[in-house]
Coordinates of C-alpha atoms in Angstrom, one line a residue:
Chain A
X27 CA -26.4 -2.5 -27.3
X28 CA -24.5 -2.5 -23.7
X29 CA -27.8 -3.9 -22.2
X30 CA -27.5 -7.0 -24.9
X31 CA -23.8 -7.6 -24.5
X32 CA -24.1 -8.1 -20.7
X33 CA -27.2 -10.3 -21.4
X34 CA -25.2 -12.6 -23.9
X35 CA -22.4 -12.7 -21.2
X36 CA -24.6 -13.5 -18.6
X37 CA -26.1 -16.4 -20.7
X38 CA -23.5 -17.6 -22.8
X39 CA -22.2 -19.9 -19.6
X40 CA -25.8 -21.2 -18.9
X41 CA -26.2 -22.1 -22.3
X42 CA -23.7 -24.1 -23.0
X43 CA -23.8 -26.2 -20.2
X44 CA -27.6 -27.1 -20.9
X45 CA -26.5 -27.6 -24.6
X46 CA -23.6 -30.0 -23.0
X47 CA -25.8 -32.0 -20.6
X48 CA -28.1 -32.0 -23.3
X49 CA -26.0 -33.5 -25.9
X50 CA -24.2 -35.7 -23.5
X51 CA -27.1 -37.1 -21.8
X52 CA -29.2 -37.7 -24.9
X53 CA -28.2 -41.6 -25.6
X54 CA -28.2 -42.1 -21.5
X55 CA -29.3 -45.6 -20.7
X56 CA -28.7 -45.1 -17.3
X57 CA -31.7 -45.5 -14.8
X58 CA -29.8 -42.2 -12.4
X59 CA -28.8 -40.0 -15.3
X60 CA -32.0 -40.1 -17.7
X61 CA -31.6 -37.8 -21.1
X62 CA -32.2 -34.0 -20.5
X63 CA -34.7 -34.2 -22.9
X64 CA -36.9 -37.0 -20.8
X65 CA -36.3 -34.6 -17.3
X66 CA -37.5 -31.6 -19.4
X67 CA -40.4 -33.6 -20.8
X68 CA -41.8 -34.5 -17.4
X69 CA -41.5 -31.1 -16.0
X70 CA -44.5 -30.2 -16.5
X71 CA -46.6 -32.8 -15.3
X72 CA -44.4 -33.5 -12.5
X73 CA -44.9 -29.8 -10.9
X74 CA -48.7 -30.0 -11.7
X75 CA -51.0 -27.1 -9.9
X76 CA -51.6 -29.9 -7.3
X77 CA -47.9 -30.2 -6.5
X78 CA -47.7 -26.4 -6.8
X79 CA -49.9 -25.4 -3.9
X80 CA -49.4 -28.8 -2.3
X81 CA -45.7 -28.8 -1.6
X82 CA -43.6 -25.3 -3.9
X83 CA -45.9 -22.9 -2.3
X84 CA -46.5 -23.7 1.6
X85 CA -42.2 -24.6 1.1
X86 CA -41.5 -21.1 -0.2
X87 CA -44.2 -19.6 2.7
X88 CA -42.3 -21.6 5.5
X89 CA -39.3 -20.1 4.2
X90 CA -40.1 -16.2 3.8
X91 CA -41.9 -16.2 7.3
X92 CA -38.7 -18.1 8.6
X93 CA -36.3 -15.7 7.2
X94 CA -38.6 -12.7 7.9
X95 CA -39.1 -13.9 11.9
X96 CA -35.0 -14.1 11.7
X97 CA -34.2 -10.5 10.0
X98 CA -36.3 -9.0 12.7
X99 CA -34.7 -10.8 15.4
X100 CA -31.6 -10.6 13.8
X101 CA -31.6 -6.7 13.6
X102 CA -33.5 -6.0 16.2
X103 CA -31.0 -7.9 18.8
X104 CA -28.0 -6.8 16.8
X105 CA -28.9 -2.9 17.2
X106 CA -29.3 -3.5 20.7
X107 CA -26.0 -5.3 21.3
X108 CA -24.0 -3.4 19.0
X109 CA -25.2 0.1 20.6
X110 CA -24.5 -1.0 24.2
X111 CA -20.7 -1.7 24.4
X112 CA -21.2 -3.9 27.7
X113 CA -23.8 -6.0 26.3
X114 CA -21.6 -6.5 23.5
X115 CA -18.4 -7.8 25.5
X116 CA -21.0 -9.9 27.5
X117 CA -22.8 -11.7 24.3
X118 CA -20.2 -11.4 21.4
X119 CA -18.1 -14.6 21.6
X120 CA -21.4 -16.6 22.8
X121 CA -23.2 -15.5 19.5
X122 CA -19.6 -16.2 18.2
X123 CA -20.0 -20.1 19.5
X124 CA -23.5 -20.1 17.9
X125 CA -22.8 -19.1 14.7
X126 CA -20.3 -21.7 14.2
X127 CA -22.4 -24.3 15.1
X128 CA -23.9 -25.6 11.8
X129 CA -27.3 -25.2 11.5
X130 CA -28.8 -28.9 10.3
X131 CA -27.7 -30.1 13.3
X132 CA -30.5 -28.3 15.5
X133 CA -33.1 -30.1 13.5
X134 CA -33.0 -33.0 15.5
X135 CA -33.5 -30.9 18.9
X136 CA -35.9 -28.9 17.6
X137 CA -37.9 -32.2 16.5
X138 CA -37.3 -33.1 19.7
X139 CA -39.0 -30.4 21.6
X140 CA -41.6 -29.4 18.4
X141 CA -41.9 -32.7 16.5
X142 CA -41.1 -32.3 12.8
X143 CA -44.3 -33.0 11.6
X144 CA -45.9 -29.6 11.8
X145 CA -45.2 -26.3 9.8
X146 CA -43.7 -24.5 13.1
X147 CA -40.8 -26.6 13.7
X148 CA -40.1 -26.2 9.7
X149 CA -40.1 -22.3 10.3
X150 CA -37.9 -22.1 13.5
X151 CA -35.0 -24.4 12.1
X152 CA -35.0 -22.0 8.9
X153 CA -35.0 -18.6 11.4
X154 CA -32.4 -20.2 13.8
X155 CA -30.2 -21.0 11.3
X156 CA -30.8 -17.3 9.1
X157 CA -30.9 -15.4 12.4
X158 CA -27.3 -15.5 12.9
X159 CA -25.5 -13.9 10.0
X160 CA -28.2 -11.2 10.3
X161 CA -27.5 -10.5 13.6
X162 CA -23.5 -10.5 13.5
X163 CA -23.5 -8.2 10.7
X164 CA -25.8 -5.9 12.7
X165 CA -23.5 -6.0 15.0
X166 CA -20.8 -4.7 13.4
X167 CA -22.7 -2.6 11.2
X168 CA -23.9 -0.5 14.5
X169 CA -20.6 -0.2 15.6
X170 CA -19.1 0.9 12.5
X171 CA -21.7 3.6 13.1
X172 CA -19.3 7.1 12.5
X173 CA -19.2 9.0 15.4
X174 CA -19.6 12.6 14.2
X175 CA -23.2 11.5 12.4
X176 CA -24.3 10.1 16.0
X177 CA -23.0 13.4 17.6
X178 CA -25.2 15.3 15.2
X179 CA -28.3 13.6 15.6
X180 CA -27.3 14.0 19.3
X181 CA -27.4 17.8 18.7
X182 CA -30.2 18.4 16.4
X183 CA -32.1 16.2 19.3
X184 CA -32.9 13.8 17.5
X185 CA -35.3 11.9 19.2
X186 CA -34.8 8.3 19.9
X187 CA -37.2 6.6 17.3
X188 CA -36.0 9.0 14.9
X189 CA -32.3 8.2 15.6
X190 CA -33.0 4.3 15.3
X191 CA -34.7 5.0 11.9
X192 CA -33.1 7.4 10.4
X193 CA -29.7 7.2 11.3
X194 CA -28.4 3.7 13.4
X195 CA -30.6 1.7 10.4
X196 CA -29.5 3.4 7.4
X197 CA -26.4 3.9 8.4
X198 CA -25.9 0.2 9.3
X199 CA -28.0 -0.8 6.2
X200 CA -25.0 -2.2 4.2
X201 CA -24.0 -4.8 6.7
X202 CA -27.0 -5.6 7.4
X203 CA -27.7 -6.4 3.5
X204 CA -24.4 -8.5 3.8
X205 CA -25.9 -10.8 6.4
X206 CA -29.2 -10.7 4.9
X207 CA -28.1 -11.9 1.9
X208 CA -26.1 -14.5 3.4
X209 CA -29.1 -15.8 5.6
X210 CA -31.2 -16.1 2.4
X211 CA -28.7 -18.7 0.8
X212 CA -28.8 -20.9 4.6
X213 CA -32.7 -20.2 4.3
X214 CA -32.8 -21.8 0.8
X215 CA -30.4 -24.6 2.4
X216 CA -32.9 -25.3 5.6
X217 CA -36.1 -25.1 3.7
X218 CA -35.0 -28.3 2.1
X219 CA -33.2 -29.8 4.8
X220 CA -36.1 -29.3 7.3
X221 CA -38.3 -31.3 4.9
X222 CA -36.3 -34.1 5.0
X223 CA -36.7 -35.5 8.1
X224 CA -40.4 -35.5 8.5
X225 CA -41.7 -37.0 5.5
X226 CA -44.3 -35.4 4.9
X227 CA -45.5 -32.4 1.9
X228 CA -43.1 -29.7 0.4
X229 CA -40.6 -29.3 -2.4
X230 CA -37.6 -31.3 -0.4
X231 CA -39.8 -33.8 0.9
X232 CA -41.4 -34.1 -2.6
X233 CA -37.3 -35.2 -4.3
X234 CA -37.2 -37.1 -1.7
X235 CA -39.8 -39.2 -1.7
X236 CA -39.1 -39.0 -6.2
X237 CA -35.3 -40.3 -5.1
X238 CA -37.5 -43.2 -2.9
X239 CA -39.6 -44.5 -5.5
X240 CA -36.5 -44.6 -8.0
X241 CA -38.5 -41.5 -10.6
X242 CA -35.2 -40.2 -11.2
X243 CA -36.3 -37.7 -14.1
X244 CA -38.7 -36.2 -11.3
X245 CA -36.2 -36.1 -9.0
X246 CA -33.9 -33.8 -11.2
X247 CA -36.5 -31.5 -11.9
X248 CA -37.0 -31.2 -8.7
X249 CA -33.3 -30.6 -8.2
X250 CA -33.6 -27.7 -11.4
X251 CA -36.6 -25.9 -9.9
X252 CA -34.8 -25.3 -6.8
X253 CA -32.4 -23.7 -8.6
X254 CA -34.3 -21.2 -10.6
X255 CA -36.5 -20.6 -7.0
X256 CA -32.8 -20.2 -6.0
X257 CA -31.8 -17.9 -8.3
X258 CA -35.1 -15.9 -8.3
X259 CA -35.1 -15.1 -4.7
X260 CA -31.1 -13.8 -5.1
X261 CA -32.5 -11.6 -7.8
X262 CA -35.5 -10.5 -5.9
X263 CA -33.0 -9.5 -3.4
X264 CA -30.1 -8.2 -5.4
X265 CA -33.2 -5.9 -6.8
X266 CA -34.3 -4.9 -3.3
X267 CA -30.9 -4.1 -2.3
X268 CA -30.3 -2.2 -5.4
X269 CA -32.9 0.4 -4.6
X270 CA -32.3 0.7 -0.7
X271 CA -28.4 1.1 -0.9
X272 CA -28.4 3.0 -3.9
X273 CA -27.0 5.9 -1.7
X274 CA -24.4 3.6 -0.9
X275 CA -23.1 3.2 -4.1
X276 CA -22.9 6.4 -5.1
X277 CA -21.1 7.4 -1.7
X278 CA -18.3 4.7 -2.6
X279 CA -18.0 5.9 -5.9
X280 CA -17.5 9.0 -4.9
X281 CA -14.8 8.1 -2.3
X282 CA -13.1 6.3 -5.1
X283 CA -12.9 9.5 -7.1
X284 CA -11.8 11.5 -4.7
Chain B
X28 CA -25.9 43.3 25.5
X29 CA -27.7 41.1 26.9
X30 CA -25.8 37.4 27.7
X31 CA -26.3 34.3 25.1
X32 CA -23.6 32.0 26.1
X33 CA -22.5 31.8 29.7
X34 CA -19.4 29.8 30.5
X35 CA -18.0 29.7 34.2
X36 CA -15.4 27.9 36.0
X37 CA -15.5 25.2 33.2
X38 CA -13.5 22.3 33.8
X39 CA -12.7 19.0 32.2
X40 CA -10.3 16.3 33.4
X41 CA -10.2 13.1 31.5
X42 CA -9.8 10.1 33.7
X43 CA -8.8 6.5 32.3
X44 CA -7.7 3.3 34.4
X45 CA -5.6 5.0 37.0
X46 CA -4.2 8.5 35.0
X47 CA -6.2 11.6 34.9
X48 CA -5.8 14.0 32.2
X49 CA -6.5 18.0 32.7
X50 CA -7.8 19.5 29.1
X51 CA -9.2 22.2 30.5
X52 CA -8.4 24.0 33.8
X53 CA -10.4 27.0 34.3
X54 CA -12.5 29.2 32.0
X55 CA -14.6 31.7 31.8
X56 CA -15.9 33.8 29.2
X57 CA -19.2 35.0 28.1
X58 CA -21.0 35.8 24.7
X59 CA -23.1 38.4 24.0
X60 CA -26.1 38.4 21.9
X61 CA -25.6 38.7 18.0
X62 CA -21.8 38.6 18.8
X63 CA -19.7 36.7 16.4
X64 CA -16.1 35.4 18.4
X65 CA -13.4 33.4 17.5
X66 CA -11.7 31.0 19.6
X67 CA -7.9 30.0 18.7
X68 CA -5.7 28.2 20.5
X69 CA -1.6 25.6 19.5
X70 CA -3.1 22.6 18.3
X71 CA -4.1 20.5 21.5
X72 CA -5.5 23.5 23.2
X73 CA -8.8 21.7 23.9
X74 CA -11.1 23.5 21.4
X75 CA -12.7 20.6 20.2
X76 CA -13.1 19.7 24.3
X77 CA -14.4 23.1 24.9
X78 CA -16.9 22.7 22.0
X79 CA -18.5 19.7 23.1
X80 CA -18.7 20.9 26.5
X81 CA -20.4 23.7 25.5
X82 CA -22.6 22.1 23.0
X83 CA -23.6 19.2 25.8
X84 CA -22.1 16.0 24.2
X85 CA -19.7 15.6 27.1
X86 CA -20.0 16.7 30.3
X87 CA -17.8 18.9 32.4
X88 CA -16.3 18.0 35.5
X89 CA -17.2 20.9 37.5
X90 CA -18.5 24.3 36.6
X91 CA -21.4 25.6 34.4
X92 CA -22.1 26.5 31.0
X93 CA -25.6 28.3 30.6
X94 CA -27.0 29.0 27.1
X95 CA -29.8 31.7 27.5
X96 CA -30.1 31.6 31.0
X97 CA -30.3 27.7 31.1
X98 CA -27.6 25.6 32.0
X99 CA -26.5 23.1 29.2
X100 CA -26.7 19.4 30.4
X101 CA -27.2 17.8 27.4
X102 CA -27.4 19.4 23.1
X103 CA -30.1 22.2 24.0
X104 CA -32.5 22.9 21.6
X105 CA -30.9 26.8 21.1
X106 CA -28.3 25.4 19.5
X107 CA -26.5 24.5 16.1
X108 CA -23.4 22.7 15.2
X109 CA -21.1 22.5 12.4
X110 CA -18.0 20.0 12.0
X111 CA -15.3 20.1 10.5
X112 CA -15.7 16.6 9.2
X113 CA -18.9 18.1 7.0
X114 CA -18.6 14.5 5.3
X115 CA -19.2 12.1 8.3
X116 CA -21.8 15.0 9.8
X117 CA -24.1 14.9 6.6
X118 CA -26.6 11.6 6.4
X119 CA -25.3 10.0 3.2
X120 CA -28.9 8.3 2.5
X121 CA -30.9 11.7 2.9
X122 CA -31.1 14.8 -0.3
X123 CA -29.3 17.7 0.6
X124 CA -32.9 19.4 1.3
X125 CA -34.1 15.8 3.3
X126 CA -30.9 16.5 5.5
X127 CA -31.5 20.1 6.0
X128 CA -35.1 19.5 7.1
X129 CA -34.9 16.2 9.1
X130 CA -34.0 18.2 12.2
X131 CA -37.1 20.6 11.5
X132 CA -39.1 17.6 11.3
X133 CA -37.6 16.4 14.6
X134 CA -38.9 20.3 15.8
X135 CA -42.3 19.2 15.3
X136 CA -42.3 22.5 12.8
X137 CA -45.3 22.1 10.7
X138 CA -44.8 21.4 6.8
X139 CA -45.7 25.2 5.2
X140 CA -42.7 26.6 7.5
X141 CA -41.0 23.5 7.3
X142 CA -40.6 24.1 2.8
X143 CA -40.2 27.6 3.5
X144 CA -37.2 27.6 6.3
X145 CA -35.3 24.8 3.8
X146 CA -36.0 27.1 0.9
X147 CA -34.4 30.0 2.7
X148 CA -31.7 28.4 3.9
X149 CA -30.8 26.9 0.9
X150 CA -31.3 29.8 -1.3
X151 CA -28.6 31.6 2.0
X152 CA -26.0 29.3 0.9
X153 CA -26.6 29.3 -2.9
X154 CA -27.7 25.5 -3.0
X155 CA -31.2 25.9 -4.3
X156 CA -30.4 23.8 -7.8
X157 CA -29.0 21.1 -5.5
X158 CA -31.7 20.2 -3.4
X159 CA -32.6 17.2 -4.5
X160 CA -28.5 15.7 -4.5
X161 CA -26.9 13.5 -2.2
X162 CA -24.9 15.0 -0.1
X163 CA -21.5 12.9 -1.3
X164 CA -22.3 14.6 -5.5
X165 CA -21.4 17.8 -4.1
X166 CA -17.5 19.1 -3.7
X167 CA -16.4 19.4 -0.1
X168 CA -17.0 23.7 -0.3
X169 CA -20.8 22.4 -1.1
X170 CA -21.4 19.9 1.4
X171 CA -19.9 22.4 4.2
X172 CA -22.7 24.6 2.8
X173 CA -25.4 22.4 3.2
X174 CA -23.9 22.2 7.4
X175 CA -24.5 25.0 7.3
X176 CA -27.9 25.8 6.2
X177 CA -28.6 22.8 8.3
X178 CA -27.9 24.5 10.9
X179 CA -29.4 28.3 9.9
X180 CA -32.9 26.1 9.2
X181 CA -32.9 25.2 12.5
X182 CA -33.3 28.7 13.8
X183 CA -30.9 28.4 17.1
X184 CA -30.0 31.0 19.2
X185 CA -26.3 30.0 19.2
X186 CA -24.3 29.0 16.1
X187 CA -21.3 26.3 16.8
X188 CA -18.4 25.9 14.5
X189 CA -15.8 23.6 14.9
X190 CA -13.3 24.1 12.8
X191 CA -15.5 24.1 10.0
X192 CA -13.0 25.1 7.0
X193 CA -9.9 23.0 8.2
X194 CA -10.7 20.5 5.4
X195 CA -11.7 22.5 2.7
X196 CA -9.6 24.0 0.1
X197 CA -8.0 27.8 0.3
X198 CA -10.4 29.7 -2.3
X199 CA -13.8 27.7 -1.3
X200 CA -12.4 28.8 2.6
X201 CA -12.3 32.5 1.7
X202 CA -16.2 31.9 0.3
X203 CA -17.3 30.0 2.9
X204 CA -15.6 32.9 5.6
X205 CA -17.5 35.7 3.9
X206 CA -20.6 33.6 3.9
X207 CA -20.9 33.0 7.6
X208 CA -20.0 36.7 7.9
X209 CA -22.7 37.8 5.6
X210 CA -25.1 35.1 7.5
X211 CA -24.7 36.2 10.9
X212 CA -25.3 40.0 9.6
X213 CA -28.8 39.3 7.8
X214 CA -29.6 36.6 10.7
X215 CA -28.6 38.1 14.0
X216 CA -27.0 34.1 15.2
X217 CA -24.6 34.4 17.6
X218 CA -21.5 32.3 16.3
X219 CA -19.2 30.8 18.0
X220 CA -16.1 30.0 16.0
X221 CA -13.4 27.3 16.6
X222 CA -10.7 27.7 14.7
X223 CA -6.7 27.2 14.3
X224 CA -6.1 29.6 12.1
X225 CA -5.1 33.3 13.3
X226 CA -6.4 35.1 10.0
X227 CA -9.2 33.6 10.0
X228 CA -10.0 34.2 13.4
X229 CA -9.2 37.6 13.1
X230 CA -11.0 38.0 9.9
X231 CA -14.1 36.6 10.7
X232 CA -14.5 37.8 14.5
X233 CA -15.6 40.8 16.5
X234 CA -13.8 39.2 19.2
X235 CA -11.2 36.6 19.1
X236 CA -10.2 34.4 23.0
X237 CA -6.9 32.8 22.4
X238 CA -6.9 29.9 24.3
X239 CA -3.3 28.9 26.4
X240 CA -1.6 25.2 25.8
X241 CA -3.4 22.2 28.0
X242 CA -4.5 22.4 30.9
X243 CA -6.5 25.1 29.2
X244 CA -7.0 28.9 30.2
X245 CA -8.0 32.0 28.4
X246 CA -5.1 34.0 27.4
X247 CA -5.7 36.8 26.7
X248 CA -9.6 38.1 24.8
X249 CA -8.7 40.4 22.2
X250 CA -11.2 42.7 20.7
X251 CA -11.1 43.2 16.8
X252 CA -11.7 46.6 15.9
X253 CA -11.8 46.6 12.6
X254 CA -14.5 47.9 10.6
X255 CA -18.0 46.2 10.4
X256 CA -17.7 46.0 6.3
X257 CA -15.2 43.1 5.8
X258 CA -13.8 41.8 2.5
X259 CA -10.9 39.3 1.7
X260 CA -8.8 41.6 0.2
X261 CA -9.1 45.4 1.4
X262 CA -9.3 43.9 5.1
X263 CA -6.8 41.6 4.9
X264 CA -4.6 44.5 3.1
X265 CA -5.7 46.8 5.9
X266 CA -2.7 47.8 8.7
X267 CA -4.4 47.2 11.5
X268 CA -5.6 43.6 10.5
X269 CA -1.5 43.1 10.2
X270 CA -1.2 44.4 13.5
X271 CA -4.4 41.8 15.0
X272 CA -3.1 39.3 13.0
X273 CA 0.5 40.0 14.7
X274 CA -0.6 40.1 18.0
X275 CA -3.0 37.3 18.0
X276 CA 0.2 35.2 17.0
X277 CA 2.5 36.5 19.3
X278 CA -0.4 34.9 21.7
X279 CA -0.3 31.6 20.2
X280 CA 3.5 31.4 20.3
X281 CA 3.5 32.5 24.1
X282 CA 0.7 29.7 24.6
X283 CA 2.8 26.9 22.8
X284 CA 6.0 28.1 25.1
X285 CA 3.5 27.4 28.0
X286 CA 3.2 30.6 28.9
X287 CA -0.6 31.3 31.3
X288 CA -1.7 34.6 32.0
X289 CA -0.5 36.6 34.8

């Protein structure tokens, strides 16, 4: 009974915005705001099986080796910065100046030293621009690290590896969630705004070139697929995190008893 | 009796920017095999420097501490601590039993020994049903416990506690005291107690080293004769605990005026 009354609150919103565009759209005459009914009705011819493994797939591989190349980076760098106070003082406000810098704007360089026609230039613009929130957080997760828990390690002789893993990882795990979660929404971002410089294949190349040729219901189904792929990756990841930090909850809740 | 913890002409001075700070001046004391001593001291003593000296998580500035023989540069494998902060020391993301055995694990102990060592320890501090917890669904008296069979798992030749009771509350303490002393009888560990309370000290200790104010010195080592059998009430009832307990805090007052030893 719980599980149905969060369900109905979760979908009432979503419904009646559907049922509104629906309703208000349905007399459209307009050639850029075609009736619901007409987007939903070429949905399914639009993303065919060609345009599935043509352009939706090789978008969404680009985009979870990006993001994977930039987690790894990302945490790997930001362990070793955040452990090493001096290499900290020396990189912080650089990684600072980086961060700030919005990421779109490297496309043109990196087209300038890749080209932007290939699939590698498309990967590094989405792990420059996820790399950074991934690697801040890192930062500060590892220095957050509580003192007495590295002092025990230190004592049961922990050995290096085992200190990385067990300990500096876990214990830095909820940051580094926070910045993960973060770079997926820039990944989502870039794997659409990498696509639409080089016109070529892929799901933001493909609304493109639907906004170019004036097939303006294709084009908002476009637009509504990226949104469920959106919204299925955040769940993907909400479920993920839901499973590793699940000690993490509990520990908060506890505090909050106490 | 032959010598488990060695500690001569320890020193520690603390220097930042341009000021130097003396914590500890001079000492040296040694522990016996299978002893169990106390060490109190006015708050600011240096215990908790002492403690890390000895346990090798900072180093001294001159003079040696030597546990079985060895000297101690960095955590020796002989060796077990317990914190007072037995909520920051336990991994939140590991089982009371994953905790307990990680450092086993880290021994290389193989996986038979490994089940069996947890077991025991567990069963020692009357945490077999929560093995399989998190550390933070416990009550503070519980997760000192699983510290502590942590630490008995581990087999070490010298038990360190620092302060281990300060944050727990009075009737889980008087458990927890009668527990270590009941542990270090059916184990043989040497402990090595930090503490800043006197009747605890006196309770728990065969010997008790009150410690002066900073820059620290032994002031005086006081030997606790009371009887081996020790129980909250009849011992702490007992005349000659009163008189320990008097003396021992007599000490402490003399050590906050400032007073060193002759």
């Amino acid at each position: 009974m719980r599980l149905l009354t969060t369900l109905a609150y979760a979908l009432a919103l979503p419904i009646v915005l559907v049922v509104v565009w629906w309703f208000a759209s349905a007399g459209s005459e307009s050639v850029f705001w075609p009736p619901l009914s007409k987007i939903v009705g070429v949905f399914g011819e639009t993303w065919n099986a060609d345009r599935w493994t043509g352009d939706v797939l090789p978008s969404l591989a680009r985009l979870a080796v990006g993001y994977l190349v930039a987690l790894v980076l990302g945490v790997l760098l930001g362990v070793l910065i955040g452990l090493h106070r001096p290499v900290r003082a020396f990189c912080e406000p650089t990684l600072e100046f980086f961060r700030a810098v919005p990421p779109p704007v490297l496309v043109p360089v990196i087209a300038l030293f890749l080209g932007y026609t290939g699939d590698t230039s498309k990967v590094v613009t989405i792990a420059v621009g996820c790399v950074w929130p991934i690697l801040l957080n890192t930062v500060e997760g590892v220095r957050g690290l509580d003192e007495v828990m590295l002092d025990t390690a230190r004592c049961y002789r922990l050995s290096a590896w085992t200190r990385l893993r067990q300990v500096v990882l876990r214990g830095a795990s909820p940051q580094i969630a926070a910045g993960a979660r973060q770079a997926l929404s820039i990944g989502v971002i870039l794997m659409v705004i990498s696509e639409l410089f080089g016109a070529n294949r892929g799901l933001g190349a493909s609304i493109v070139q639907f906004q170019r040729s004036f097939a303006i219901p294709q084009m908002w189904t476009g637009i509504i697929l990226l949104g469920i792929l959106g919204f299925l990756l955040s769940v993907l990841f909400r479920l993920v995190e839901h499973y590793a930090l699940a000690w993490y909850r509990g520990l908060r809740q506890a505090d909050r008893g106490a | 009796m032959p010598t488990a913890l060695d500690v001569r002409g320890l020193k520690k001075t603390y220097t930042t920017g341009g000021t130097s700070l003396e914590a500890i001046e001079q000492l040296d004391f040694s522990i016996g095999k299978g002893e169990l001593v106390c060490i109190v001291g006015p708050s600011g003593a240096g215990k908790t420097t002492l403690l890390r000296c000895i346990s090798g998580l900072l180093d001294a500035t001159a003079g040696v501490v030597e546990l079985d023989g060895t000297a101690v540069t960095e955590p020796p494998a002989g060796m077990a601590v317990v914190f007072q902060e037995y909520g920051r020391s336990l991994f939140p993301w590991l089982t009371v039993r994953q905790n307990v055995e990680l450092p086993l694990k880290e021994k290389k102990v193989p996986r038979a020994r490994r089940t069996e060592l947890v077991d025991e320890a567990l069963d020692a501090v009357g945490l077999s049903d929560s093995a399989a917890s998190h550390p933070w669904q416990l009550s503070g008296g519980m997760q000192q416990r699983v510290a502590i069979a942590r630490a008995i798992a581990y087999e070490p030749s010298v038990l360190l506690m620092d302060e281990p009771f300060a944050a727990v509350d009075a009737q889980t303490r008087a458990d927890l005291e009668d527990l270590v002393r009941e542990l270090w009888k059916r184990l043989g560990v040497t402990v090595l107690f930090v503490t800043h309370d006197i009747d605890e000290a006196v309770y728990l200790g065969e010997r008790v080293l009150v410690l002066s104010n900073r820059p620290t010195v032994i002031l005086e080592d006081v030997a606790i004769d009371l009887p081996d059998e020790r129980d909250q009430l009849t011992t702490r009832s007992a005349p000659r605990f009163a008189e320990l307990r008097a003396h021992v805090y007599e000490l402490i007052q003399k050590a906050k005026k400032g007073e060193r030893p002759a």
